Each structure stands twice: as structure tokens, then as C-alpha cells.
Amino acid sequence: MATPKFSTKSPTIRRILKEAAELSNSPSADYTAEPLESDLFEWHFTLRGPPNSVYSNGLYHGRIVLPPTYPLRPPSFRFMTPSGRFEANREICLSISGHHEETWQPAWGVRTALVALRSFMETDARGQLGGLETTDAVRRRLAAESSSFKCAACGKTNGEIIKECEERASEASSSAQEVEVPKELNMGWRDEMEAKKKSENKADEANDDAEAAELAEGFVQTAPIAAVDISTPEINNPTPTRTTAPNPAPVPAGPAPNAAAPIPRAAAPGTQQQQIRRASDDGVPVWLDRTIVVLVVLLVALVLKILFAL
């Protein structure tokens, strides 16, 4: 097919075009993969089932979605043809651990991933991640029916695609080299990876919040306390505590000692004079005071008259 034109300034675009050209120039009779004309990041692949297995007569079609940061992030695969080995239309990620896509190696490519998926098909499905529990008879039946599977985007059946692939491989000057699957390469389901990653992020956030709370609490507890001078007596009297008084001891019979009489407080001088004057005024009539004043005035006038007469 004609390769669409894209900007080659992006390292991701250059890598994708390079892999597409390599797969086209060195085809394999057992598998093929190429990008769609409308989307360079979506590829479709078709591969033959591994030999000497219940899938050997099967042809399986699927999709490859490349992330924008490819090859730093792994591509995701999904089988569209039922095989009895993998769940159809469920995204598969390849990585070292099978659980963390960050362990994908940029040196791996689409060809390596296709060969790895093909080899994973012949492994025992029991206990394997994403393995479907079914009988070998069902898998052989699905393999026999798989050649007639037709992809709507490709417009061809699996049988037609593999036939063209075989013709290109026989006509090509250089056939595809044998690809060795890395021993550390494993597969995993993308939805499980994302769910596990979210749970790990939540756990990390919870740990961060707990650590921040511990730090805040520790900061409050370790705040410096103002020093108190022990020699200085305490000014504020402590609040008296309410206690039960013991029973009083019996008092011996006899006269009680005289209690000390309270000492009267000395009155102010002005107040004392006012009290004395008020007491004296209360004992003399008012007319007598006026008569004395008149006599004193007459006596003074008489003395003055005698003095001036001399």
C-alpha cells in the first residue's frame, strides 16, 4: 500500500516510518503488520498460529495502537479474531514485568512484539494472565474458522492477507531474519496495569498525607517552650481544690478563751473634726450663738470708741 506522507521532524514519526519500511522490505510468511493510510499510529497485523500447536491452522488478526511517545512507551495490541487463547478486543501490553509498562525497552519494535505474541499463544493458558479456559477442540474449531475473518478497516480476509504476505516473502530479495524473543519480555492487560497504577498512586498519596500529618504533629510537639524562672514565686494563686474536712476533735469543757477584740481603724482627721463639731452644735441653741455674736460686736465697738476718745 502507499505510505502516507507525514512530517519526519518528530523522532516518533521517523521511528514508525522506519519500522514500517523494514517490515515491508523484509517480509515474513508468518506475520505482517502495516499502518493505516488514515492514521500512522494505528496498525493492523495478521499472524499465523504457532506450529505444532492447536493454533497452527489458524490466522489471527488484530490492532496495534502506538502511543504518541513511542518507542519510549510500549504499543498496545488486541486480537480481533477469536482464538480461545486470549480474550478478543482486550488490550495487551508487553513489558519486562507484565505489570508496569515503564519497563518497556525502546530497542524493541513491532516485529519483536509480534513474534512474542505468537510465541505466547502456545504457552499453557492455565494460570497465565488473560488465559481463556477452553478445550483444545474449541481452539481447533476457531483456528479453522479464522481464515474467513474479515476486518472492516482492511477490507480483506485473514486468508487473503497471509497469501499476499507469502507471495511478498518469496519474491523479496531479503527475507525476514529470525527474531529472538527476549527472555525478560512478558505480557499483561492494559486495563489491569492502569488499575494497579491508580491504586499505587492512591497508596502513595495516602502515605504522603500520613507523612505530612506526622511531620505537622511532630512540629507542634517539638515547638520551644518558654523558660520559667523557678526562683520567682507564682503570682496567681492556685485554684483551691474542694476536699472533705476531717471530723473535728472533741473540745474539752471549760471557759472559752477570750477572743482578741478587733482593733478599730483610725478615722481620718477631717472626719473626726466634723464629728466633734456636729456633736457640739447639737447641744447649744441657735439663738444663744447669735446673742453671743451681737455682744461681741458691741464690746468691740465700745472699746474702739474709748480708744478714739483718748
mmCIF file of C-alpha atoms in Angstrom:
data_model
loop_
_atom_site.group_PDB
_atom_site.id
_atom_site.type_symbol
_atom_site.label_atom_id
_atom_site.label_comp_id
_atom_site.label_asym_id
_atom_site.label_seq_id
_atom_site.Cartn_x
_atom_site.Cartn_y
_atom_site.Cartn_z
ATOM 1 C CA MET A 1 0.000 0.000 0.000
ATOM 2 C CA ALA A 2 1.075 3.600 -0.439
ATOM 3 C CA THR A 3 2.735 5.040 2.632
ATOM 4 C CA PRO A 4 1.061 8.311 3.697
ATOM 5 C CA LYS A 5 3.164 11.432 3.987
ATOM 6 C CA PHE A 6 3.924 12.720 7.443
ATOM 7 C CA SER A 7 6.314 15.210 8.933
ATOM 8 C CA THR A 8 9.622 13.495 9.591
ATOM 9 C CA LYS A 9 10.799 16.074 12.128
ATOM 10 C CA SER A 10 9.369 14.085 15.021
ATOM 11 C CA PRO A 11 11.560 11.226 16.298
ATOM 12 C CA THR A 12 8.411 9.162 16.854
ATOM 13 C CA ILE A 13 7.308 9.601 13.229
ATOM 14 C CA ARG A 14 10.769 8.711 11.958
ATOM 15 C CA ARG A 15 10.817 5.577 14.093
ATOM 16 C CA ILE A 16 7.369 4.467 12.912
ATOM 17 C CA LEU A 17 8.214 5.028 9.237
ATOM 18 C CA LYS A 18 11.477 3.158 9.687
ATOM 19 C CA GLU A 19 9.742 0.127 11.191
ATOM 20 C CA ALA A 20 7.048 0.138 8.501
ATOM 21 C CA ALA A 21 9.702 0.211 5.776
ATOM 22 C CA GLU A 22 11.683 -2.572 7.463
ATOM 23 C CA LEU A 23 8.634 -4.843 7.703
ATOM 24 C CA SER A 24 7.775 -4.142 4.056
ATOM 25 C CA ASN A 25 11.311 -4.702 2.723
ATOM 26 C CA SER A 26 11.939 -7.835 4.801
ATOM 27 C CA PRO A 27 8.548 -9.584 4.910
ATOM 28 C CA SER A 28 7.790 -12.785 6.759
ATOM 29 C CA ALA A 29 5.477 -15.546 5.595
ATOM 30 C CA ASP A 30 4.120 -15.980 9.138
ATOM 31 C CA TYR A 31 3.103 -12.449 10.058
ATOM 32 C CA THR A 32 2.630 -8.948 8.693
ATOM 33 C CA ALA A 33 1.804 -5.525 10.055
ATOM 34 C CA GLU A 34 1.363 -2.103 8.496
ATOM 35 C CA PRO A 35 -0.149 1.255 9.498
ATOM 36 C CA LEU A 36 -3.467 2.521 8.223
ATOM 37 C CA GLU A 37 -3.414 5.133 5.480
ATOM 38 C CA SER A 38 -5.500 7.485 7.622
ATOM 39 C CA ASP A 39 -3.635 7.030 10.921
ATOM 40 C CA LEU A 40 0.051 6.288 11.237
ATOM 41 C CA PHE A 41 -0.342 5.395 14.925
ATOM 42 C CA GLU A 42 -2.854 2.594 14.275
ATOM 43 C CA TRP A 43 -1.543 -0.584 12.729
ATOM 44 C CA HIS A 44 -3.260 -3.841 11.792
ATOM 45 C CA PHE A 45 -1.471 -7.166 11.985
ATOM 46 C CA THR A 46 -2.171 -10.700 10.851
ATOM 47 C CA LEU A 47 -0.184 -13.662 12.063
ATOM 48 C CA ARG A 48 -0.194 -17.403 11.649
ATOM 49 C CA GLY A 49 -0.652 -19.586 14.690
ATOM 50 C CA PRO A 50 2.495 -21.173 16.140
ATOM 51 C CA PRO A 51 3.405 -24.529 14.548
ATOM 52 C CA ASN A 52 2.855 -27.850 16.299
ATOM 53 C CA SER A 53 0.001 -26.445 18.362
ATOM 54 C CA VAL A 54 -3.788 -26.338 18.284
ATOM 55 C CA TYR A 55 -3.440 -22.887 16.669
ATOM 56 C CA SER A 56 -1.195 -23.985 13.782
ATOM 57 C CA ASN A 57 -4.025 -23.832 11.227
ATOM 58 C CA GLY A 58 -5.311 -20.522 12.482
ATOM 59 C CA LEU A 59 -4.862 -16.994 11.117
ATOM 60 C CA TYR A 60 -5.388 -14.230 13.635
ATOM 61 C CA HIS A 61 -5.985 -10.550 13.001
ATOM 62 C CA GLY A 62 -5.638 -7.648 15.400
ATOM 63 C CA ARG A 63 -4.879 -3.972 16.009
ATOM 64 C CA ILE A 64 -1.771 -2.170 17.226
ATOM 65 C CA VAL A 65 -2.027 1.297 18.762
ATOM 66 C CA LEU A 66 1.222 3.220 19.127
ATOM 67 C CA PRO A 67 1.392 5.881 21.863
ATOM 68 C CA PRO A 68 2.464 9.448 20.998
ATOM 69 C CA THR A 69 5.729 8.855 22.886
ATOM 70 C CA TYR A 70 6.610 5.635 21.053
ATOM 71 C CA PRO A 71 9.094 3.938 21.409
ATOM 72 C CA LEU A 72 9.516 5.241 24.955
ATOM 73 C CA ARG A 73 6.125 3.722 25.756
ATOM 74 C CA PRO A 74 5.002 0.286 24.565
ATOM 75 C CA PRO A 75 2.386 -0.257 21.869
ATOM 76 C CA SER A 76 -0.865 -1.945 22.810
ATOM 77 C CA PHE A 77 -2.207 -4.975 20.967
ATOM 78 C CA ARG A 78 -5.627 -6.549 20.766
ATOM 79 C CA PHE A 79 -6.738 -9.683 18.938
ATOM 80 C CA MET A 80 -9.886 -9.194 16.928
ATOM 81 C CA THR A 81 -10.125 -12.828 15.793
ATOM 82 C CA PRO A 82 -11.326 -15.277 18.479
ATOM 83 C CA SER A 83 -8.634 -17.811 19.283
ATOM 84 C CA GLY A 84 -9.596 -19.480 22.537
ATOM 85 C CA ARG A 85 -6.257 -18.390 23.993
ATOM 86 C CA PHE A 86 -6.645 -14.623 24.501
ATOM 87 C CA GLU A 87 -9.693 -12.503 25.141
ATOM 88 C CA ALA A 88 -10.799 -10.770 21.953
ATOM 89 C CA ASN A 89 -10.712 -6.954 21.810
ATOM 90 C CA ARG A 90 -8.818 -6.608 25.078
ATOM 91 C CA GLU A 91 -5.651 -4.537 25.010
ATOM 92 C CA ILE A 92 -2.376 -6.308 25.673
ATOM 93 C CA CYS A 93 0.830 -4.593 26.760
ATOM 94 C CA LEU A 94 4.289 -6.085 26.599
ATOM 95 C CA SER A 95 6.918 -5.273 29.196
ATOM 96 C CA ILE A 96 9.566 -6.884 31.330
ATOM 97 C CA SER A 97 7.333 -7.427 34.338
ATOM 98 C CA GLY A 98 3.999 -7.772 32.555
ATOM 99 C CA HIS A 99 2.529 -5.259 35.018
ATOM 100 C CA HIS A 100 4.407 -1.984 34.520
ATOM 101 C CA GLU A 101 4.601 -0.527 31.040
ATOM 102 C CA GLU A 102 7.506 1.669 32.156
ATOM 103 C CA THR A 103 9.749 -1.406 31.822
ATOM 104 C CA TRP A 104 9.296 -1.492 28.041
ATOM 105 C CA GLN A 105 12.612 -1.234 26.199
ATOM 106 C CA PRO A 106 12.762 1.271 23.286
ATOM 107 C CA ALA A 107 15.034 -1.147 21.399
ATOM 108 C CA TRP A 108 12.094 -3.482 20.951
ATOM 109 C CA GLY A 109 9.812 -2.857 17.997
ATOM 110 C CA VAL A 110 6.625 -4.043 16.340
ATOM 111 C CA ARG A 111 8.319 -7.087 14.813
ATOM 112 C CA THR A 112 9.685 -8.203 18.171
ATOM 113 C CA ALA A 113 6.259 -7.744 19.756
ATOM 114 C CA LEU A 114 4.509 -9.780 17.032
ATOM 115 C CA VAL A 115 6.938 -12.665 17.401
ATOM 116 C CA ALA A 116 6.494 -12.527 21.173
ATOM 117 C CA LEU A 117 2.693 -12.612 20.906
ATOM 118 C CA ARG A 118 2.900 -15.566 18.541
ATOM 119 C CA SER A 119 5.120 -17.453 20.966
ATOM 120 C CA PHE A 120 2.824 -16.665 23.900
ATOM 121 C CA MET A 121 -0.056 -18.407 22.130
ATOM 122 C CA GLU A 122 1.478 -21.867 22.511
ATOM 123 C CA THR A 123 2.084 -21.493 26.250
ATOM 124 C CA ASP A 124 -0.270 -23.149 28.691
ATOM 125 C CA ALA A 125 -3.248 -20.903 29.320
ATOM 126 C CA ARG A 126 -3.907 -22.292 32.805
ATOM 127 C CA GLY A 127 -2.631 -19.870 35.397
ATOM 128 C CA GLN A 128 -1.482 -17.430 32.713
ATOM 129 C CA LEU A 129 -2.570 -13.815 32.711
ATOM 130 C CA GLY A 130 -5.574 -13.416 30.418
ATOM 131 C CA GLY A 131 -5.668 -17.092 29.534
ATOM 132 C CA LEU A 132 -9.049 -18.450 28.477
ATOM 133 C CA GLU A 133 -10.045 -21.834 29.855
ATOM 134 C CA THR A 134 -11.468 -23.861 26.994
ATOM 135 C CA THR A 135 -10.898 -27.197 25.313
ATOM 136 C CA ASP A 136 -8.427 -27.919 22.517
ATOM 137 C CA ALA A 137 -11.342 -28.930 20.296
ATOM 138 C CA VAL A 138 -12.812 -25.438 20.585
ATOM 139 C CA ARG A 139 -9.452 -23.878 19.779
ATOM 140 C CA ARG A 140 -9.008 -26.068 16.706
ATOM 141 C CA ARG A 141 -12.505 -25.154 15.532
ATOM 142 C CA LEU A 142 -11.785 -21.438 15.995
ATOM 143 C CA ALA A 143 -8.487 -21.863 14.135
ATOM 144 C CA ALA A 144 -10.272 -23.464 11.182
ATOM 145 C CA GLU A 145 -12.821 -20.632 11.071
ATOM 146 C CA SER A 146 -10.257 -17.848 11.478
ATOM 147 C CA SER A 147 -9.121 -17.690 7.836
ATOM 148 C CA SER A 148 -12.514 -16.307 6.785
ATOM 149 C CA PHE A 149 -12.431 -13.499 9.346
ATOM 150 C CA LYS A 150 -12.624 -10.150 7.541
ATOM 151 C CA CYS A 151 -11.555 -6.825 9.008
ATOM 152 C CA ALA A 152 -13.774 -3.900 8.026
ATOM 153 C CA ALA A 153 -10.834 -1.458 8.028
ATOM 154 C CA CYS A 154 -8.568 -3.679 5.912
ATOM 155 C CA GLY A 155 -11.307 -4.959 3.613
ATOM 156 C CA LYS A 156 -9.631 -8.373 3.317
ATOM 157 C CA THR A 157 -9.942 -11.740 4.980
ATOM 158 C CA ASN A 158 -7.151 -13.255 7.017
ATOM 159 C CA GLY A 159 -6.573 -15.852 4.306
ATOM 160 C CA GLU A 160 -6.116 -13.181 1.624
ATOM 161 C CA ILE A 161 -3.722 -11.152 3.767
ATOM 162 C CA ILE A 162 -1.488 -14.131 4.599
ATOM 163 C CA LYS A 163 -1.482 -15.261 0.953
ATOM 164 C CA GLU A 164 -0.177 -11.841 -0.132
ATOM 165 C CA CYS A 165 2.316 -11.979 2.696
ATOM 166 C CA GLU A 166 3.652 -15.343 1.483
ATOM 167 C CA GLU A 167 3.990 -14.031 -2.081
ATOM 168 C CA ARG A 168 5.942 -10.963 -0.928
ATOM 169 C CA ALA A 169 8.203 -13.104 1.216
ATOM 170 C CA SER A 170 9.019 -15.426 -1.719
ATOM 171 C CA GLU A 171 9.685 -12.508 -4.077
ATOM 172 C CA ALA A 172 11.694 -10.410 -1.637
ATOM 173 C CA SER A 173 15.451 -10.334 -2.095
ATOM 174 C CA SER A 174 15.978 -10.394 1.664
ATOM 175 C CA SER A 175 13.684 -12.412 3.876
ATOM 176 C CA ALA A 176 12.936 -11.531 7.457
ATOM 177 C CA GLN A 177 15.631 -12.522 9.866
ATOM 178 C CA GLU A 178 14.858 -14.820 12.732
ATOM 179 C CA VAL A 179 13.777 -12.717 15.693
ATOM 180 C CA GLU A 180 14.681 -13.928 19.151
ATOM 181 C CA VAL A 181 12.150 -13.062 21.788
ATOM 182 C CA PRO A 182 13.839 -11.526 24.861
ATOM 183 C CA LYS A 183 13.546 -13.824 27.852
ATOM 184 C CA GLU A 184 12.517 -10.952 30.094
ATOM 185 C CA LEU A 185 9.623 -9.931 27.816
ATOM 186 C CA ASN A 186 6.184 -10.615 29.285
ATOM 187 C CA MET A 187 2.623 -9.651 28.504
ATOM 188 C CA GLY A 188 -0.084 -8.036 30.563
ATOM 189 C CA TRP A 189 -3.502 -6.433 30.172
ATOM 190 C CA ARG A 190 -3.512 -2.655 29.894
ATOM 191 C CA ASP A 191 -6.672 -2.137 31.962
ATOM 192 C CA GLU A 192 -5.177 -4.131 34.829
ATOM 193 C CA MET A 193 -1.940 -2.160 34.542
ATOM 194 C CA GLU A 194 -3.813 1.149 34.707
ATOM 195 C CA ALA A 195 -5.952 -0.015 37.638
ATOM 196 C CA LYS A 196 -2.878 -1.178 39.531
ATOM 197 C CA LYS A 197 -1.079 2.063 38.749
ATOM 198 C CA LYS A 198 -4.034 4.103 40.049
ATOM 199 C CA SER A 199 -4.159 2.054 43.237
ATOM 200 C CA GLU A 200 -0.418 2.531 43.720
ATOM 201 C CA ASN A 201 -0.786 6.275 43.154
ATOM 202 C CA LYS A 202 -3.604 6.425 45.713
ATOM 203 C CA ALA A 203 -1.494 4.467 48.179
ATOM 204 C CA ASP A 204 1.419 6.836 47.588
ATOM 205 C CA GLU A 205 -0.853 9.851 48.098
ATOM 206 C CA ALA A 206 -2.212 8.348 51.313
ATOM 207 C CA ASN A 207 1.322 7.713 52.534
ATOM 208 C CA ASP A 208 2.312 11.269 51.641
ATOM 209 C CA ASP A 209 -0.695 12.668 53.528
ATOM 210 C CA ALA A 210 0.077 10.499 56.555
ATOM 211 C CA GLU A 211 3.715 11.552 56.473
ATOM 212 C CA ALA A 212 2.741 15.218 56.186
ATOM 213 C CA ALA A 213 0.372 14.837 59.134
ATOM 214 C CA GLU A 214 3.089 13.183 61.178
ATOM 215 C CA LEU A 215 5.517 15.944 60.315
ATOM 216 C CA ALA A 216 2.966 18.606 61.226
ATOM 217 C CA GLU A 217 2.188 16.886 64.509
ATOM 218 C CA GLY A 218 5.865 16.491 65.258
ATOM 219 C CA PHE A 219 6.432 20.174 64.533
ATOM 220 C CA VAL A 220 3.766 21.168 67.067
ATOM 221 C CA GLN A 221 5.133 18.828 69.692
ATOM 222 C CA THR A 222 8.702 19.945 69.269
ATOM 223 C CA ALA A 223 7.934 23.699 69.481
ATOM 224 C CA PRO A 224 10.185 25.502 72.019
ATOM 225 C CA ILE A 225 8.551 26.159 75.384
ATOM 226 C CA ALA A 226 9.233 29.477 77.181
ATOM 227 C CA ALA A 227 11.556 29.031 80.178
ATOM 228 C CA VAL A 228 10.060 29.701 83.627
ATOM 229 C CA ASP A 229 12.165 31.137 86.488
ATOM 230 C CA ILE A 230 11.830 28.662 89.324
ATOM 231 C CA SER A 231 13.033 31.179 91.960
ATOM 232 C CA THR A 232 10.212 33.617 91.165
ATOM 233 C CA PRO A 233 7.164 32.890 93.322
ATOM 234 C CA GLU A 234 3.998 32.194 91.480
ATOM 235 C CA ILE A 235 1.737 35.241 91.374
ATOM 236 C CA ASN A 236 -1.564 33.632 90.597
ATOM 237 C CA ASN A 237 -2.929 31.641 93.469
ATOM 238 C CA PRO A 238 -3.843 28.146 92.502
ATOM 239 C CA THR A 239 -7.495 27.311 92.378
ATOM 240 C CA PRO A 240 -8.444 25.776 95.705
ATOM 241 C CA THR A 241 -9.471 22.218 95.489
ATOM 242 C CA ARG A 242 -12.543 21.072 97.231
ATOM 243 C CA THR A 243 -11.721 18.476 99.875
ATOM 244 C CA THR A 244 -13.718 16.823 102.605
ATOM 245 C CA ALA A 245 -12.939 18.310 106.041
ATOM 246 C CA PRO A 246 -11.982 15.798 108.722
ATOM 247 C CA ASN A 247 -14.226 15.338 111.711
ATOM 248 C CA PRO A 248 -13.431 17.980 114.429
ATOM 249 C CA ALA A 249 -11.720 16.785 117.545
ATOM 250 C CA PRO A 250 -13.777 16.964 120.791
ATOM 251 C CA VAL A 251 -13.409 20.289 122.678
ATOM 252 C CA PRO A 252 -12.693 19.992 126.417
ATOM 253 C CA ALA A 253 -15.222 21.566 128.800
ATOM 254 C CA GLY A 254 -14.321 24.919 130.306
ATOM 255 C CA PRO A 255 -14.459 28.621 129.615
ATOM 256 C CA ALA A 256 -13.538 29.575 126.178
ATOM 257 C CA PRO A 257 -10.548 31.857 125.838
ATOM 258 C CA ASN A 258 -11.279 35.478 125.147
ATOM 259 C CA ALA A 259 -11.133 36.200 121.519
ATOM 260 C CA ALA A 260 -8.945 39.046 120.523
ATOM 261 C CA ALA A 261 -11.026 42.175 120.002
ATOM 262 C CA PRO A 262 -10.695 43.707 116.591
ATOM 263 C CA ILE A 263 -8.593 46.865 116.513
ATOM 264 C CA PRO A 264 -10.689 49.832 115.334
ATOM 265 C CA ARG A 265 -9.421 51.671 112.353
ATOM 266 C CA ALA A 266 -8.313 55.275 112.978
ATOM 267 C CA ALA A 267 -10.627 57.789 111.441
ATOM 268 C CA ALA A 268 -9.321 60.478 109.167
ATOM 269 C CA PRO A 269 -8.560 63.894 110.847
ATOM 270 C CA GLY A 270 -11.105 65.873 108.841
ATOM 271 C CA THR A 271 -13.838 63.389 109.517
ATOM 272 C CA GLN A 272 -13.061 63.407 113.261
ATOM 273 C CA GLN A 273 -13.318 67.259 113.476
ATOM 274 C CA GLN A 274 -16.620 67.244 111.632
ATOM 275 C CA GLN A 275 -17.989 64.672 114.018
ATOM 276 C CA ILE A 276 -16.891 66.730 117.106
ATOM 277 C CA ARG A 277 -18.349 69.978 115.705
ATOM 278 C CA ARG A 278 -21.597 68.282 114.856
ATOM 279 C CA ALA A 279 -21.807 66.879 118.385
ATOM 280 C CA SER A 280 -21.214 70.332 119.990
ATOM 281 C CA ASP A 281 -23.722 72.044 117.741
ATOM 282 C CA ASP A 282 -26.353 69.568 118.670
ATOM 283 C CA GLY A 283 -26.173 70.690 122.446
ATOM 284 C CA VAL A 284 -26.377 74.683 122.021
ATOM 285 C CA PRO A 285 -29.453 76.538 120.722
ATOM 286 C CA VAL A 286 -29.095 78.731 117.655
ATOM 287 C CA TRP A 287 -30.398 81.991 119.357
ATOM 288 C CA LEU A 288 -27.727 81.768 122.003
ATOM 289 C CA ASP A 289 -24.990 81.715 119.409
ATOM 290 C CA ARG A 290 -26.435 84.812 117.739
ATOM 291 C CA THR A 291 -26.695 86.703 121.079
ATOM 292 C CA ILE A 292 -23.062 85.986 121.831
ATOM 293 C CA VAL A 293 -22.064 87.292 118.411
ATOM 294 C CA VAL A 294 -24.058 90.547 118.972
ATOM 295 C CA LEU A 295 -22.474 91.114 122.407
ATOM 296 C CA VAL A 296 -19.015 90.579 120.998
ATOM 297 C CA VAL A 297 -19.667 93.159 118.268
ATOM 298 C CA LEU A 298 -20.967 95.733 120.802
ATOM 299 C CA LEU A 299 -17.986 95.148 123.058
ATOM 300 C CA VAL A 300 -15.584 95.715 120.183
ATOM 301 C CA ALA A 301 -17.400 98.948 119.220
ATOM 302 C CA LEU A 302 -17.230 100.235 122.794
ATOM 303 C CA VAL A 303 -13.530 99.561 123.028
ATOM 304 C CA LEU A 304 -12.925 101.383 119.758
ATOM 305 C CA LYS A 305 -14.958 104.414 120.939
ATOM 306 C CA ILE A 306 -12.930 104.697 124.123
ATOM 307 C CA LEU A 307 -9.690 104.467 122.215
ATOM 308 C CA PHE A 308 -10.652 107.164 119.726
ATOM 309 C CA ALA A 309 -11.909 109.437 122.562
ATOM 310 C CA LEU A 310 -8.497 109.431 124.166
#
